[in-house]
Each structure stands twice: as C-alpha cells, then as structure tokens.
Tab-separated table of C-alpha atoms in Angstrom:
chain	number	residue	atom	x	y	z
A	959	MET	CA	-0.352	-0.095	-0.228
A	960	LEU	CA	1.191	3.653	-0.995
A	961	ARG	CA	1.468	6.013	2.001
A	962	ILE	CA	1.352	9.903	1.223
A	963	PRO	CA	2.279	12.455	3.613
A	964	ILE	CA	-0.975	14.089	5.115
A	965	SER	CA	1.502	17.378	4.348
A	966	LEU	CA	1.169	16.809	0.572
A	967	THR	CA	-2.453	15.229	0.678
A	968	LEU	CA	-3.678	18.507	2.083
A	969	ALA	CA	-1.720	20.465	-0.581
A	970	VAL	CA	-3.393	18.805	-2.973
A	971	LEU	CA	-6.746	19.045	-1.631
A	972	LEU	CA	-6.189	22.839	-0.861
A	973	SER	CA	-4.947	23.284	-4.626
A	974	GLY	CA	-8.124	22.073	-5.932
A	975	CYS	CA	-10.447	24.488	-3.401
A	976	LEU	CA	-8.005	27.440	-3.923
A	977	GLY	CA	-7.758	26.999	-8.137
A	978	ALA	CA	-4.639	26.088	-10.304
A	979	ASP	CA	-3.888	30.001	-10.251
A	980	GLN	CA	-3.454	30.457	-6.408
A	981	PRO	CA	-0.159	29.359	-4.730
A	982	PRO	CA	-1.487	28.554	-0.795
A	983	PRO	CA	-0.664	30.829	2.034
A	984	ALA	CA	2.854	30.180	3.509
A	985	PRO	CA	2.539	29.016	6.906
A	986	GLY	CA	3.740	32.217	8.774
A	987	GLN	CA	2.539	35.164	11.170
A	988	ARG	CA	-0.711	35.715	10.808
A	989	ALA	CA	-3.218	38.377	12.365
A	990	LYS	CA	-5.345	37.297	15.041
A	991	GLY	CA	-9.078	39.282	15.543
A	992	ARG	CA	-9.707	40.979	19.016
A	993	LYS	CA	-13.029	41.363	20.863
A	994	GLY	CA	-14.123	44.504	19.912
A	995	ASP	CA	-13.362	44.713	16.137
A	996	PRO	CA	-15.351	46.265	13.736
A	997	GLU	CA	-17.081	43.930	11.459
A	998	LEU	CA	-15.197	43.956	8.002
A	999	VAL	CA	-17.650	45.020	5.439
A	1000	HIS	CA	-15.453	45.525	2.151
A	1001	HIS	CA	-13.483	42.593	0.594
A	1002	TRP	CA	-10.804	43.433	-2.871
A	1003	GLN	CA	-8.424	40.761	-4.048
A	1004	MET	CA	-5.473	41.152	-6.005
A	1005	PRO	CA	-4.340	38.654	-8.609
A	1006	ALA	CA	-0.897	37.243	-7.996
A	1007	ASP	CA	0.820	38.687	-10.828
A	1008	LYS	CA	-0.263	41.987	-10.136
A	1009	SER	CA	0.523	42.384	-6.258
A	1010	PRO	CA	1.652	40.354	-3.146
A	1011	LEU	CA	-1.757	41.542	-1.837
A	1012	GLN	CA	-3.908	38.064	-1.660
A	1013	SER	CA	-6.969	40.155	-0.343
A	1014	ALA	CA	-7.643	42.337	1.982
A	1015	ASP	CA	-10.646	43.435	4.174
A	1016	LEU	CA	-11.894	46.506	5.679
A	1017	GLY	CA	-14.635	47.965	8.589
A	1018	SER	CA	-15.430	50.647	10.768
A	1019	GLU	CA	-17.667	52.027	13.862
A	1020	PRO	CA	-19.101	54.044	12.426
A	1021	PRO	CA	-19.064	52.500	8.907
A	1022	ALA	CA	-19.013	55.874	7.162
A	1023	LEU	CA	-15.248	55.456	8.078
A	1024	ALA	CA	-14.829	52.676	6.168
A	1025	ASP	CA	-17.304	53.653	3.267
A	1026	ALA	CA	-15.002	56.659	3.552
A	1027	LEU	CA	-11.849	54.716	2.839
A	1028	MET	CA	-13.106	52.618	-0.283
A	1029	GLN	CA	-14.375	56.041	-2.290
A	1030	GLY	CA	-13.234	55.631	-5.165
A	1031	GLY	CA	-11.306	52.473	-4.827
A	1032	ALA	CA	-8.768	54.447	-2.819
A	1033	ALA	CA	-8.665	51.334	-0.188
A	1034	PRO	CA	-7.679	48.706	-2.531
A	1035	SER	CA	-5.171	51.246	-4.655
A	1036	ILE	CA	-3.380	51.910	-0.857
A	1037	THR	CA	-3.318	48.536	-0.277
A	1038	HIS	CA	-1.980	47.277	-3.439
A	1039	ARG	CA	0.915	50.316	-2.800
A	1040	ILE	CA	1.858	49.428	0.331
A	1041	ALA	CA	2.262	45.600	-0.070
A	1042	LEU	CA	4.820	46.030	-2.809
A	1043	ALA	CA	6.879	48.852	-0.935
A	1044	CYS	CA	6.852	46.616	2.177
A	1045	ALA	CA	7.007	43.373	-0.354
A	1046	THR	CA	10.373	44.863	-2.154
A	1047	GLN	CA	11.626	45.556	1.238
A	1048	SER	CA	11.587	42.320	2.447
A	1049	ALA	CA	9.593	42.861	4.770
A	1050	LEU	CA	6.968	40.850	4.411
A	1051	ALA	CA	8.576	37.386	4.363
A	1052	GLY	CA	7.200	35.121	7.129
A	1053	THR	CA	3.994	36.869	7.201
A	1054	GLU	CA	0.898	35.379	5.872
A	1055	SER	CA	-1.609	38.626	7.369
A	1056	VAL	CA	-1.178	41.295	9.370
A	1057	ALA	CA	-4.291	43.378	10.980
A	1058	LEU	CA	-4.369	47.150	11.213
A	1059	ARG	CA	-5.923	49.581	13.426
A	1060	LEU	CA	-6.529	52.723	13.369
A	1061	GLY	CA	-7.920	55.744	15.054
A	1062	VAL	CA	-9.001	58.484	12.856
A	1063	ALA	CA	-9.431	61.817	15.158
A	1064	GLU	CA	-12.252	64.799	14.982
A	1065	GLY	CA	-10.826	66.385	11.471
A	1066	GLY	CA	-9.622	63.622	9.786
A	1067	THR	CA	-5.831	63.171	11.390
A	1068	LEU	CA	-4.733	59.846	12.071
A	1069	GLU	CA	-4.429	59.222	15.801
A	1070	SER	CA	-3.403	55.925	16.247
A	1071	LEU	CA	-2.229	52.725	13.839
A	1072	GLU	CA	-1.169	49.357	15.203
A	1073	GLY	CA	0.023	46.464	13.312
A	1074	ASP	CA	-0.689	42.602	14.525
A	1075	PRO	CA	1.332	40.475	14.873
A	1076	ALA	CA	3.977	42.878	15.927
A	1077	GLY	CA	7.065	42.805	13.644
A	1078	LYS	CA	8.645	43.937	10.485
A	1079	ALA	CA	5.946	43.466	8.427
A	1080	ALA	CA	3.427	45.040	10.400
A	1081	SER	CA	5.945	48.584	10.966
A	1082	CYS	CA	6.492	48.488	7.531
A	1083	LEU	CA	3.315	48.440	6.725
A	1084	ALA	CA	1.799	50.294	9.213
A	1085	ASP	CA	4.670	53.278	7.938
A	1086	ALA	CA	3.656	53.271	4.528
A	1087	LEU	CA	-0.402	53.234	5.441
A	1088	ARG	CA	0.578	56.376	7.499
A	1089	ALA	CA	1.936	58.014	4.901
A	1090	GLU	CA	-0.785	56.991	2.515
A	1091	LEU	CA	-2.890	58.534	4.634
A	1092	ALA	CA	-0.891	61.939	6.015
A	1093	GLU	CA	-2.677	64.232	2.915
A	1094	SER	CA	-6.114	62.912	3.514
A	1095	SER	CA	-8.220	65.079	5.463
A	1096	ASP	CA	-11.595	64.283	4.667
A	1097	LEU	CA	-12.519	61.353	6.380
A	1098	PRO	CA	-14.836	60.987	9.644
A	1099	ALA	CA	-13.671	60.090	13.017
A	1100	GLY	CA	-13.591	56.571	14.583
A	1101	ALA	CA	-11.674	53.238	14.261
A	1102	ALA	CA	-11.196	51.132	11.776
A	1103	LEU	CA	-9.529	47.730	10.406
A	1104	LEU	CA	-7.813	46.754	7.719
A	1105	VAL	CA	-6.665	43.025	7.285
A	1106	LEU	CA	-3.808	42.311	4.928
A	1107	GLN	CA	-3.502	38.757	3.359
A	1108	PHE	CA	-0.791	37.838	1.530
A	1109	HIS	CA	0.097	35.191	-1.654
A	1110	GLY	CA	1.942	32.414	-0.166
A	1111	SER	CA	5.004	33.235	-2.810
A	1112	GLU	CA	5.294	36.691	-1.311
A	1113	ALA	CA	5.020	35.091	2.064
A	1114	ARG	CA	7.850	32.826	2.166
C-alpha cells in the first residue's frame, strides 16, 4: 500500500479549493481578531501576478469611515501600494496576514495605528499606510480595522 504524507494530501486537496493559479498561503505570522474589532464589510482581491497582496478586508465604527476609505477605490489602491513597497523591502517574508487597527480623530487626522502581529511586516505596512493617509483630511472620526492577506509566494 502506498503511503502519502498528510501534508501532501492536504496540499493537493487545498490546491483544488484554491484554484490552480493561486498558491496556498505560506504558513507564517498571522493576524488575530480581538474583542471589539469592527465587522469587516468591504473585501477585495488582487491577482498573484500583480500584487503581493492576496486579499484585504476593511470595517470600521462608524461604518462611514470604512466607506470613506473605499471611496473611488482608494483602499484597494493604497493596500496594493503599501504591500508592494514592503515586499520590495523583503518585510513580508514569513507573514501570512497583518491586521492594521487605526484611529482617526475629529478633523480626519490619524491619531493611532497599530499592526498585528508586531514585527517587521506590521511596522513596514503601518509606516507606509501612515504616509498614504497623511494627506487625507476628509475622513470621519472613528476606528477602522484593515486585514491584509498575502500571496503564498510573497510570504515565504
């Protein structure tokens, strides 16, 4: 009887679920949800040949903050640029996902930004997002959660 390692069996099963053109995410550091996180209501995906970003989810309290971040496709464009910048710096190695929790004050200024899990990827992404949002002043006050998932080939 032929014995196939369980890891190979799982890889074959997952490849059928993920599609032949999408590599499975590499095991690595992963963001974890927290009590009080806003519901993730916006979702977008990026093709592996265009971006190190596989997909992203966004939610906020109040929901108007996430809606404002999505206006004109801003959030998908921003997340692609910050993921690309951090991948270029090799900051995403060993990272499957990162959650960015941000707070916006009255007047639209960014008052807090935290990356989870802490490390090189979270720091790089937070710095890049901070730079992207520095010019925004029309954001409503609130708290937002942005969860970024990376393609398997980039997370290695």
